[in-house]
Short mmCIF file of C-alpha atoms in Angstrom, two decimals:
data_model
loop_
_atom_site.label_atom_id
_atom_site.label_comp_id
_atom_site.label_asym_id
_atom_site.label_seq_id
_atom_site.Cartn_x
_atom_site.Cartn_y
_atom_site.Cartn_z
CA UNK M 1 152.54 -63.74 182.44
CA UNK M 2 151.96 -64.03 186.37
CA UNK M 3 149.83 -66.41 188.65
CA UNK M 4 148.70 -64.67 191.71
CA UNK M 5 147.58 -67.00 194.20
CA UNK M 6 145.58 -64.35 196.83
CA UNK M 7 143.38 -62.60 194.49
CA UNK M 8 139.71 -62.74 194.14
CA UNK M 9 137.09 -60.71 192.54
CA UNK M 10 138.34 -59.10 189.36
CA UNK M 11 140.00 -55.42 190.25
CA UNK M 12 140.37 -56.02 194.19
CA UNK M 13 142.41 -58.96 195.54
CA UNK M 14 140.73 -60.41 198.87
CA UNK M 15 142.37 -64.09 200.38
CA UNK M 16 141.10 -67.72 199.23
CA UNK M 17 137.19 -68.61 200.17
CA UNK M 18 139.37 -71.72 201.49
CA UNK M 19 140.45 -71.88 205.21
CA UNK M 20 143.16 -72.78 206.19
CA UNK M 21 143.78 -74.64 209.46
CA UNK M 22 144.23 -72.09 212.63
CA UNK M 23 148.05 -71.61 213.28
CA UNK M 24 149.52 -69.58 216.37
CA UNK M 25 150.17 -66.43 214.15
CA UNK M 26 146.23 -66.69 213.33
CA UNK M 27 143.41 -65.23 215.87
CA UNK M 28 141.45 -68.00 217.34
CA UNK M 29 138.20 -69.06 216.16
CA UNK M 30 136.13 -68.03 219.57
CA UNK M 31 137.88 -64.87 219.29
CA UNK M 32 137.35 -64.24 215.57
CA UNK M 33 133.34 -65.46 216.21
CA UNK M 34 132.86 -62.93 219.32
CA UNK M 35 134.53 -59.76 216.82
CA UNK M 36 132.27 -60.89 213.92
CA UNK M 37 129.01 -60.61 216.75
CA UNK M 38 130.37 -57.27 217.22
CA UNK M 39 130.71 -56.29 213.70
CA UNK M 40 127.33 -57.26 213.27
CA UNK M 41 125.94 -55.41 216.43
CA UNK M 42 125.26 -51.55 214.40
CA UNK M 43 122.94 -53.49 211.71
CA UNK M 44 121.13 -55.44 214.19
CA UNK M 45 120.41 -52.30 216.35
CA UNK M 46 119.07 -50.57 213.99
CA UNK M 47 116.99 -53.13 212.75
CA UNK M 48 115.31 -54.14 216.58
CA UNK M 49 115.17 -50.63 216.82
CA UNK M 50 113.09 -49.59 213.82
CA UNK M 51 110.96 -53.07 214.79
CA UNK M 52 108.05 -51.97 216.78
CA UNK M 53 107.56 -48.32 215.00
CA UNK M 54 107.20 -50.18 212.08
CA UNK M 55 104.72 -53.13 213.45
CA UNK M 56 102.93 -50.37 215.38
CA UNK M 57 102.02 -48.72 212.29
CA UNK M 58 101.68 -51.96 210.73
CA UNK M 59 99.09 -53.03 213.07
CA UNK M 60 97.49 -49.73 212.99
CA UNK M 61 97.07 -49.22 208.90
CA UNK M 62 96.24 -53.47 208.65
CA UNK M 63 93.74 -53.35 211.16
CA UNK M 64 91.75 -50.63 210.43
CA UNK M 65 91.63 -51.42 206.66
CA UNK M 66 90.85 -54.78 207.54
CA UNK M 67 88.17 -54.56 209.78
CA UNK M 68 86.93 -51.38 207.51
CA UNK M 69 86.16 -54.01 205.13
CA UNK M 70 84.49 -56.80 206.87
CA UNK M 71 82.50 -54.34 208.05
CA UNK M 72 81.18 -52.36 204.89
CA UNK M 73 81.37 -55.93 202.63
CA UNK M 74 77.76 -56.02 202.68
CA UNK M 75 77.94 -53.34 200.54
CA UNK M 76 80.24 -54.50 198.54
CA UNK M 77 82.85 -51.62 198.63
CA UNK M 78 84.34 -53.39 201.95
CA UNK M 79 85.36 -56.10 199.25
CA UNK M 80 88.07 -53.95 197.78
CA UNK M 81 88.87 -52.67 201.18
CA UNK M 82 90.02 -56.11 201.98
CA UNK M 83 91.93 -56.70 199.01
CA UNK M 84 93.80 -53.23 199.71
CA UNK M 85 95.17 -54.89 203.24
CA UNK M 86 95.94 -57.84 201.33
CA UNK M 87 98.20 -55.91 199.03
CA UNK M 88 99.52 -53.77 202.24
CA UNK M 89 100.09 -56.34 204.21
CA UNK M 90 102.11 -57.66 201.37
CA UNK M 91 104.24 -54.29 201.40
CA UNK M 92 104.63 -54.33 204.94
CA UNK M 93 105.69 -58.12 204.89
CA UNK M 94 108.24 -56.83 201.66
CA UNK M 95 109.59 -54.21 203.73
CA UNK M 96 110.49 -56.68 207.03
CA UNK M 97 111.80 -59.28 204.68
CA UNK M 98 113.98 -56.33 202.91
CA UNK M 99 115.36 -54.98 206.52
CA UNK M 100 116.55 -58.52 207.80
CA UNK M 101 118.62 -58.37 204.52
CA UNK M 102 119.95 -55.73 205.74
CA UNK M 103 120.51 -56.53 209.21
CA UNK M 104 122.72 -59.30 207.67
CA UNK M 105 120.86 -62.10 207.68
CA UNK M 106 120.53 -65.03 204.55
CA UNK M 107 118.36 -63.76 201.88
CA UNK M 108 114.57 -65.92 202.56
CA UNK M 109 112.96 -66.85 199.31
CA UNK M 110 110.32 -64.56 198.13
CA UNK M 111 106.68 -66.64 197.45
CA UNK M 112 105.38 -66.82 193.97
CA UNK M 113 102.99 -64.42 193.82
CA UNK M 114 101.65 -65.15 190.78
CA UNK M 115 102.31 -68.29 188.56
CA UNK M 116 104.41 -67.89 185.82
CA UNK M 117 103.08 -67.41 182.34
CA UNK M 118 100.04 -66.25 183.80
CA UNK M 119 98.40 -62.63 181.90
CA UNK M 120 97.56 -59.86 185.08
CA UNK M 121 94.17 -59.45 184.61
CA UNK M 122 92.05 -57.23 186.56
CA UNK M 123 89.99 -59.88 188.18
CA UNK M 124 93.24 -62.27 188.68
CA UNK M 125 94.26 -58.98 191.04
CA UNK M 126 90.94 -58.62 192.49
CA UNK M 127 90.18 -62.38 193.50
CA UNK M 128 93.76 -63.50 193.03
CA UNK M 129 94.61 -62.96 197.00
CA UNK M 130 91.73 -64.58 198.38
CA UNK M 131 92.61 -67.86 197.20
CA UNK M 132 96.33 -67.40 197.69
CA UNK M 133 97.56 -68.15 201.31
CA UNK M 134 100.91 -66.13 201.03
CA UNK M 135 98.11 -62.95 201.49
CA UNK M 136 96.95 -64.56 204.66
CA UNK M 137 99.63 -65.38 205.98
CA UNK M 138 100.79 -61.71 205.34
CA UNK M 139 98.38 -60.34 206.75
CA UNK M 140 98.43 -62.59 210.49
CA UNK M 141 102.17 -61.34 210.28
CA UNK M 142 101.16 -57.94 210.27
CA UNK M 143 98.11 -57.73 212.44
CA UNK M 144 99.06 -60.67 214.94
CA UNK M 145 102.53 -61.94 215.23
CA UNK M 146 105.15 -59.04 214.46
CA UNK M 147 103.35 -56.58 216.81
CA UNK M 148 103.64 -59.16 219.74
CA UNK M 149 107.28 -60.56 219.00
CA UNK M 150 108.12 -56.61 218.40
CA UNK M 151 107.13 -55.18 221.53
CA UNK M 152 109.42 -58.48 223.09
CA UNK M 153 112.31 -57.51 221.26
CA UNK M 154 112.22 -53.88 221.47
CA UNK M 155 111.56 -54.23 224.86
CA UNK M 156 114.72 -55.93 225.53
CA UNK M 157 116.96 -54.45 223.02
CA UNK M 158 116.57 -51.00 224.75
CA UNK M 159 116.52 -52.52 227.93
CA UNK M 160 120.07 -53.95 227.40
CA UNK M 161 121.11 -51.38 225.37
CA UNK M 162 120.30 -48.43 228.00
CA UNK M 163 121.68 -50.76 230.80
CA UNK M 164 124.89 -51.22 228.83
CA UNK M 165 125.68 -47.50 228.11
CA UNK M 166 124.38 -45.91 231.09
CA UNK M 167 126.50 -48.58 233.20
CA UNK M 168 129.60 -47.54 231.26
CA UNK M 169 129.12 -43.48 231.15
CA UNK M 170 127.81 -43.64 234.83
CA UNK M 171 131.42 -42.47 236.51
CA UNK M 172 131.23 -39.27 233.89
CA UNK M 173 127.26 -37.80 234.53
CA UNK M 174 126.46 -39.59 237.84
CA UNK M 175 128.34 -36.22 240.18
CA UNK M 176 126.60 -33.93 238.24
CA UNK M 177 122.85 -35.86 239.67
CA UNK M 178 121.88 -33.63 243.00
CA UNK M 179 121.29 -36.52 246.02
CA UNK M 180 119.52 -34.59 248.06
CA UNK M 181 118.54 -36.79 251.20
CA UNK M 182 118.96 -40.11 249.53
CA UNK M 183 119.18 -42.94 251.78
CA UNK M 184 118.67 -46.38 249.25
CA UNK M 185 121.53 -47.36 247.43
CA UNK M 186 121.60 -50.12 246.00
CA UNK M 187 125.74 -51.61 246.56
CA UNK M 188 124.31 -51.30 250.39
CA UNK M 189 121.53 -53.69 249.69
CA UNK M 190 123.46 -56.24 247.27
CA UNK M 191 126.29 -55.93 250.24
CA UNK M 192 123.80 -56.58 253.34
CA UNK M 193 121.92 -58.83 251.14
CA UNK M 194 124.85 -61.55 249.77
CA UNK M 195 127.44 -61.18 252.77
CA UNK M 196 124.74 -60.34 255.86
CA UNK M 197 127.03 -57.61 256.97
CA UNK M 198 126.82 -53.76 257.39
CA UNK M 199 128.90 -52.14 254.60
CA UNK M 200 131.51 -49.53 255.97
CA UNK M 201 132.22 -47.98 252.49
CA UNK M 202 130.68 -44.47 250.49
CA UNK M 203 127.79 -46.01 249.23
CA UNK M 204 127.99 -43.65 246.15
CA UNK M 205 131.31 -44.73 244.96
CA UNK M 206 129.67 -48.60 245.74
CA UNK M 207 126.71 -47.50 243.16
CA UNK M 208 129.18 -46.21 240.84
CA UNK M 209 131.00 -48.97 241.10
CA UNK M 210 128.19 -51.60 240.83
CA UNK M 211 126.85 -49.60 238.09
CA UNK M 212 129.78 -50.14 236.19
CA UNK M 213 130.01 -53.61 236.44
CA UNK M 214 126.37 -53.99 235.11
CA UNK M 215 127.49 -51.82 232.06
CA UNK M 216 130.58 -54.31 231.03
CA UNK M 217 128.09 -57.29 231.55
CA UNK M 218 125.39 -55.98 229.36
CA UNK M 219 127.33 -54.92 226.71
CA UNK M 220 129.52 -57.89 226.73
CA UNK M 221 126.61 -59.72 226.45
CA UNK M 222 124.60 -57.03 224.08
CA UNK M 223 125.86 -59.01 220.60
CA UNK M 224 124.47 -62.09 222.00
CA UNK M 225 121.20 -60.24 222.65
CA UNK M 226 121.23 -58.37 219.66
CA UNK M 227 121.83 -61.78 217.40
CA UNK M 228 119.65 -63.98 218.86
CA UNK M 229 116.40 -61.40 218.66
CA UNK M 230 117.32 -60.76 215.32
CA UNK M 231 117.56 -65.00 214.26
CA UNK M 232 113.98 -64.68 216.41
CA UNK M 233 112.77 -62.27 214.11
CA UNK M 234 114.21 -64.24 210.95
CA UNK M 235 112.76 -67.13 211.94
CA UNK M 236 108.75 -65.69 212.08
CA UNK M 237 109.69 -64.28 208.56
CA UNK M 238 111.00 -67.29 207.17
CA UNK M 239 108.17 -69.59 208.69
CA UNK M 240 105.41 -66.70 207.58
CA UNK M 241 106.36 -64.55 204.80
CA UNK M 242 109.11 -67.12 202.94
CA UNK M 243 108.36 -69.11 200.37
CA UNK M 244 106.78 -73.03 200.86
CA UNK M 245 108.85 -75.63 200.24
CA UNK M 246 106.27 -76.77 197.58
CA UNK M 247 107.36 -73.71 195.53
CA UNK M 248 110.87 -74.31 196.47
CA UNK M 249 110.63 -77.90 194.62
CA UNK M 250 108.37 -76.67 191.83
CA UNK M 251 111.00 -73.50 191.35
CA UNK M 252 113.83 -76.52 191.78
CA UNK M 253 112.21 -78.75 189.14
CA UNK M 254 111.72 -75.48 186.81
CA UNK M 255 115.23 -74.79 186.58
CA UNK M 256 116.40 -78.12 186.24
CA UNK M 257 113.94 -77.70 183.18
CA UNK M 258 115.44 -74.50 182.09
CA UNK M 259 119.20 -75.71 182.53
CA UNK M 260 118.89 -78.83 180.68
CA UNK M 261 116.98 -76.66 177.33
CA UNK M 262 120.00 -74.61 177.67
CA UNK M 263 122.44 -77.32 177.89
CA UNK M 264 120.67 -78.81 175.04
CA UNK M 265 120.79 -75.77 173.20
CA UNK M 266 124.31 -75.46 173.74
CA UNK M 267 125.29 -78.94 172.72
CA UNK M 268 123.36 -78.38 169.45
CA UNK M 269 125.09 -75.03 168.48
CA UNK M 270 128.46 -76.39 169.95
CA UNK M 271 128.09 -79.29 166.99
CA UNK M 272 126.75 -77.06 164.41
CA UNK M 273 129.63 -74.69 164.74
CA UNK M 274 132.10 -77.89 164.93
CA UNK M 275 130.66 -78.92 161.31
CA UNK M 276 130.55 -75.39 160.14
CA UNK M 277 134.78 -75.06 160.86
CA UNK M 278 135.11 -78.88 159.87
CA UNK M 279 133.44 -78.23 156.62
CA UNK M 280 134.97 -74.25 156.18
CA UNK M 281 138.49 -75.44 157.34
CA UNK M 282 140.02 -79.25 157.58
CA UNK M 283 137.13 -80.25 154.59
CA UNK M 284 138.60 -78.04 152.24
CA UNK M 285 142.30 -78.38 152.85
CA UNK M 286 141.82 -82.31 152.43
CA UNK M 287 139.72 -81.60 149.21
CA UNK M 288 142.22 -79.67 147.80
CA UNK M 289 145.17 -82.52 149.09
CA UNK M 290 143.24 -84.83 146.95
CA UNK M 291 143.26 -82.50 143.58
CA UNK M 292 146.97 -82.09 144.46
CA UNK M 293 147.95 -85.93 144.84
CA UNK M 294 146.09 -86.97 142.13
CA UNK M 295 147.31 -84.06 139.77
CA UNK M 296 151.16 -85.12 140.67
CA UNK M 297 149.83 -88.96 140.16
CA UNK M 298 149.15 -87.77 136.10
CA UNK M 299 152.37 -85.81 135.83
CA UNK M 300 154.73 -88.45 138.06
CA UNK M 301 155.94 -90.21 134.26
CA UNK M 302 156.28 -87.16 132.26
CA UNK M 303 157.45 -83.88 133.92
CA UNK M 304 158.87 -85.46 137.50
CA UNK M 305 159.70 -81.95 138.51
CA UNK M 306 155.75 -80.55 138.19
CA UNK M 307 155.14 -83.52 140.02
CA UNK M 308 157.80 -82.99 143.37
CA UNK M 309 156.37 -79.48 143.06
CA UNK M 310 152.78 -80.91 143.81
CA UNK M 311 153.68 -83.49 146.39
CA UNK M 312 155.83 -80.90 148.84
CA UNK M 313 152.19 -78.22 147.98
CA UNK M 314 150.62 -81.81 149.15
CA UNK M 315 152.39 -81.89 152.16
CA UNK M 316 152.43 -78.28 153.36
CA UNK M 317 148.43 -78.89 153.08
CA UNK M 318 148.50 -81.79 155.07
CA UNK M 319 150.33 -79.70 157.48
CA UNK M 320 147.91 -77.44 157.68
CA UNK M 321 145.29 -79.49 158.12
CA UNK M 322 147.04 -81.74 161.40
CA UNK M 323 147.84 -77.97 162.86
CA UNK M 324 143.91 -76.88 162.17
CA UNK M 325 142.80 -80.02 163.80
CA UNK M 326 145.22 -79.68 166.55
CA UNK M 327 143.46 -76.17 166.90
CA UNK M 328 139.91 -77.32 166.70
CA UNK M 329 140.64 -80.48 169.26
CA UNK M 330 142.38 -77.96 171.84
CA UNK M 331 138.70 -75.95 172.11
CA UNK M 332 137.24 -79.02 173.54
CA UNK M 333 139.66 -80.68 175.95
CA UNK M 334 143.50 -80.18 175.25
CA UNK M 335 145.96 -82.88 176.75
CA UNK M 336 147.54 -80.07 179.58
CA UNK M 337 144.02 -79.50 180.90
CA UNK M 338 143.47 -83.21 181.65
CA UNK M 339 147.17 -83.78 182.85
CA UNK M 340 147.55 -80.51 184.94
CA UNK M 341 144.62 -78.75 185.96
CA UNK M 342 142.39 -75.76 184.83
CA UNK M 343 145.16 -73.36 186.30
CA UNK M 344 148.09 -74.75 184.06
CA UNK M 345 145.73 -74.73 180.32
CA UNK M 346 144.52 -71.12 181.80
CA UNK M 347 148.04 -70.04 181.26
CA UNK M 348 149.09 -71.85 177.95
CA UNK M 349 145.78 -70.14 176.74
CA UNK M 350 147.03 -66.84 177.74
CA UNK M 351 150.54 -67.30 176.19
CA UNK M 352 148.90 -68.52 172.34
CA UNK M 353 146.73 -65.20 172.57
CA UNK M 354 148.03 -62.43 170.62
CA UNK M 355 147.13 -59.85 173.29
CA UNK M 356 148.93 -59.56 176.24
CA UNK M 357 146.88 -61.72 178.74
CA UNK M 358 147.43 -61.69 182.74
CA UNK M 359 146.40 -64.72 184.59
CA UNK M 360 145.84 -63.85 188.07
CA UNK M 361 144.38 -67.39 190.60
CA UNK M 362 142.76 -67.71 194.20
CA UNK M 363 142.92 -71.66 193.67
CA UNK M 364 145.39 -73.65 195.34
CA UNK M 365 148.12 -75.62 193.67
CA UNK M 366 147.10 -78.60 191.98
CA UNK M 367 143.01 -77.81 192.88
CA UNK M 368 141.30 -79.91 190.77
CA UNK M 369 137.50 -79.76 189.51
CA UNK M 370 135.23 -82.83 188.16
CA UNK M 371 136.10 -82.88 184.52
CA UNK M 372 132.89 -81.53 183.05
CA UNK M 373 133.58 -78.40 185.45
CA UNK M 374 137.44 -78.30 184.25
CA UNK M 375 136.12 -79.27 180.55
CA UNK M 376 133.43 -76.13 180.41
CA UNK M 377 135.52 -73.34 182.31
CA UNK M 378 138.14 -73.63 179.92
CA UNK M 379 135.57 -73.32 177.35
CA UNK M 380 134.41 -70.21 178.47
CA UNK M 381 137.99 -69.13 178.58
CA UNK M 382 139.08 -69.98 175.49
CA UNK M 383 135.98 -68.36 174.27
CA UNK M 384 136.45 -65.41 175.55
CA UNK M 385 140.46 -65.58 174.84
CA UNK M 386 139.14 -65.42 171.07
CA UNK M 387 136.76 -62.92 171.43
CA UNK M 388 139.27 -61.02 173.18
CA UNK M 389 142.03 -60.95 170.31
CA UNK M 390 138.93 -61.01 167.19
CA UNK M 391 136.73 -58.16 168.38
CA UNK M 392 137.89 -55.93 171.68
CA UNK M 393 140.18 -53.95 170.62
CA UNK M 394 142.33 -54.27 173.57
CA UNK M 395 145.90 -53.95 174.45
CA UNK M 396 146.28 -55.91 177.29
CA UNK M 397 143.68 -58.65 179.11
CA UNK M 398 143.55 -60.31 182.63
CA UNK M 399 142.19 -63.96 183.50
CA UNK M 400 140.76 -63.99 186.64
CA UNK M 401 139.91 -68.19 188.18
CA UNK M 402 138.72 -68.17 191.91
CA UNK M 403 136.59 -70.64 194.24
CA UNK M 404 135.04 -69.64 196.83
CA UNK M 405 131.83 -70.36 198.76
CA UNK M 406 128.56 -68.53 199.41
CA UNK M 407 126.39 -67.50 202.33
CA UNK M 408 124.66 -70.50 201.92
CA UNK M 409 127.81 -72.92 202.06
CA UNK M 410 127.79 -73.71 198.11
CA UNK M 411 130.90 -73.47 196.36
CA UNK M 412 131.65 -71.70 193.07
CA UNK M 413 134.35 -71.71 190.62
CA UNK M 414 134.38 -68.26 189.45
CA UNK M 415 136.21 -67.24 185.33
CA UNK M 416 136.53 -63.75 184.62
CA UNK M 417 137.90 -61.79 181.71
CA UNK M 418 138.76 -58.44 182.29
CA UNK M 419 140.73 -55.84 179.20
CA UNK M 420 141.16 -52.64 178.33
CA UNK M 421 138.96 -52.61 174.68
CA UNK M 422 136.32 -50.74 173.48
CA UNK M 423 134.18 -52.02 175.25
CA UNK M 424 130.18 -52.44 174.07
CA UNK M 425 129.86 -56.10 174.58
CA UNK M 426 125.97 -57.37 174.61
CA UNK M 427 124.50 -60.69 174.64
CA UNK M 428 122.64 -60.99 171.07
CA UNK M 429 121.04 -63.83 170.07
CA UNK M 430 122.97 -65.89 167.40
CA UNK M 431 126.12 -64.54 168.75
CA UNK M 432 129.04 -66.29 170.65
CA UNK M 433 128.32 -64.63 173.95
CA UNK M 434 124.76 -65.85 173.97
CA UNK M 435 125.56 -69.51 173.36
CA UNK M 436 128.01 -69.15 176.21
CA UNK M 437 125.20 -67.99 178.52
CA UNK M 438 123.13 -70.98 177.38
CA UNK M 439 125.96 -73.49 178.12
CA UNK M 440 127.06 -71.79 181.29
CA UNK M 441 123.30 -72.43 182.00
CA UNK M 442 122.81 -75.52 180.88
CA UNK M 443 125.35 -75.80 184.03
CA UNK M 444 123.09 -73.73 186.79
CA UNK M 445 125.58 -70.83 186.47
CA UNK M 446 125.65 -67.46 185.60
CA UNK M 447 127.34 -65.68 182.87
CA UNK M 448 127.91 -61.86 183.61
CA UNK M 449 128.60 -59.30 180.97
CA UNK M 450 129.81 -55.67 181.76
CA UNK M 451 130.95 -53.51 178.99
CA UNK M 452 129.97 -50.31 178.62
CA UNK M 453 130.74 -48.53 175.49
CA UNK M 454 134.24 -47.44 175.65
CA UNK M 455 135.52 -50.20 177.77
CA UNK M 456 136.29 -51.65 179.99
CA UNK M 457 135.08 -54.96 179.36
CA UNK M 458 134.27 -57.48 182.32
CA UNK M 459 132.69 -60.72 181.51
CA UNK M 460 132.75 -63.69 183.22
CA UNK M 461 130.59 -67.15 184.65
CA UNK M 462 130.17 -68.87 188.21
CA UNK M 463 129.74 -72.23 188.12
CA UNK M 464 128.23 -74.51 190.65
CA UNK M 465 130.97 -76.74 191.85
CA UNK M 466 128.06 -79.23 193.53
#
């Protein structure tokens, strides 16, 4: 058994979500900021460049079904004309939302289309948009606002762009441009204009020159251009076609619904299956303890050696039973967890299992969680430790424990449980998997569950550290 202390996602080892503080050996922050603009430059282009195509056509498609419909509503078929550039608009507003994912930015919250529980009905589709205002707003996106902020950004984003490359390539194509009779260049006029003197030097080589300069300003400057058009462009989305905060607190208050049913849930089948192994283990062993005592009690004054024989059967039972309870109390909270950490009781886990189990960590030493956190990760663990050596099949398993912290700044605490079975894993209800889902839940985390017949097997649970 191993602890890793670099390795993150299951399969691929990647450094701790944690930070360090900058040392000399590390690159400094300015420097690491400017690289990541950079790295982020290719996305960005092509989104501002696909922009205004896409608004143009936008525009185009919204306005003339639009306006199509106002105009023929008196005869009723411009009705449904006008719900079709509701439901375009929609697509269009879809599509920008979808590219500004993948230009890099933070996900925006859809809107709630429809409410849930609701039946689609034909007139809920038909009347539905008028009274929503998501459709409105949509549809000023698409005719209004993205067409004007589009032809902005395009406009500079080729602008910079073209100024940027053609500044550095100049010195290559420039000779191969016929002057003819020429007589403006422009290093003459920046020359006579700043210093008020007659330049003596080749004017071409000045342009060339001047050119070049221009080039390693605007593309110094391009992921600074390219960035801050793009956070323009994300913040008319998020302010149009992103979801009200209204929604966001009735989708808060929703889940808070949903996670505390499933924590409920998961209390109630946590006790149930606590009295079913009370009752089917520790129950019966004391039961039988009894019948043994009291057996040697009526045999103590005439056979003495029946009786010894009873009393040691008496006390390998109540051995059993302290080692059974030991078992069920470690499920719930064992001693090492409190006294040392989710880290430590991960790898006392792993050396009880019967299958060679691998505990690989991204936490630092001595990280501690809340104990509800601490408490419920090692119950998935141990969980999945026993469905591990009960029903996989394996011959060798890997615990995977990481934190680390998402594009919005919220922190996880990540369990994973990776082997080599059979594989074919599902979450049924009634089973042990789906009353981990519902605690894990209960929690506002995830459980995920990959296992494909044939193995391998990779199931695991992020849980909210706030």
């Amino acid at each position: 058994m191993t602890t890793e202390t670099d390795t993150g996602q299951p399969g691929a080892a990647r450094p701790s979500a944690t930070l360090d503080a900058v040392t000399p050996s590390q690159p400094h922050p300015a420097r690491a900021n400017y690289g990541a603009l950079w790295r982020g430059v290719p996305r960005e282009l092509g989104f501002l460049l696909l922009t205004m195509p896409i608004a143009i056509v936008g525009l185009s498609v919204l306005m003339s079904l639009f306006w199509t419909g106002v105009g023929t509503i008196v005869i009723y078929v411009g009705f449904f004309v006008i719900v079709a550039a509701f439901y375009t608009a929609r697509g269009f507003g879809l599509v920008e939302l979808t590219r500004l994912d993948w230009a890099g930015r933070p996900s925006i919250p859809r809107p709630v289309w429809e409410k849930p529980g609701t039946p689609r009905t034909f007139l809920r589709s038909v009347f539905g948009p008028f009274a929503n205002g998501h459709y409105w707003l949509y549809l000023l996106h698409g005719m209004l606002i993205n067409p004007i902020v589009s032809i902005v950004s395009w406009t500079l984003t080729i602008v910079w762009a073209s100024v940027a490359l053609g500044g550095l390539t100049g010195w290559i194509w420039e000779p191969f441009i016929p002057q003819g009779d020429r007589d403006f260049f422009l290093s003459q006029t920046v020359v006579d204009a700043v210093f008020r003197t007659t330049p003596t030097f080749d004017p071409t080589v000045g342009d060339r020159i001047l050119y070049l300069i221009a080039g390693v300003l605007f593309a110094a400057t391009l992921p600074f251009v390219t960035r801050g058009l793009t956070l323009l462009h994300e913040a008319v989305a998020r302010g149009l076609l992103g979801r009200w905060p209204s929604e966001e607190l009735q989708q808060e208050v929703a889940d808070l619904s949903a996670s505390r049913g499933a924590a409920v849930a998961a209390e109630d089948q946590a006790l149930r299956r606590l009295e079913r192994d009370l009752h089917d283990g520790p129950q019966q062993r004391l039961i039988r303890l009894q019948m043994d005592i009291a057996a040697a009690e009526r045999k103590l004054a005439d056979d003495p050696d029946a009786a010894a024989t009873l009393l040691a059967e008496a006390r390998q039972q109540a051995g059993d039973t302290l080692e059974e309870l030991r078992a069920l109390s470690r499920g719930f909270a064992p001693p090492i967890l409190q006294d040392r950490g989710l880290v430590t009781a991960a790898e006392s886990l792993a050396a009880r299992s019967p299958i060679p189990v691998t505990v690989e960590s991204s936490l630092q030493p001595g990280e501690r969680f809340s104990p509800e956190i601490e408490r419920n990760a090692y119950y998935v663990l141990a969980e999945l430790a026993a469905n591990l050596a009960k029903h996989s099949g394996a011959q060798a398993g890997r615990l995977f424990l990481e934190r680390s912290v998402d594009a919005s700044g919220a922190a996880w605490l990540s369990v994973w449980l990776t082997d080599n079975g059979r594989g074919g894993a599902s979450l049924v209800e009634g089973h042990g998997l789906r009353g981990l889902e519902e605690r894990v839940r209960g929690l506002r985390g995830e459980l995920v569950v990959d296992s494909p017949e044939g193995g391998p097997t990779r199931i695991g649970a992020r849980i909210p550290l706030a």
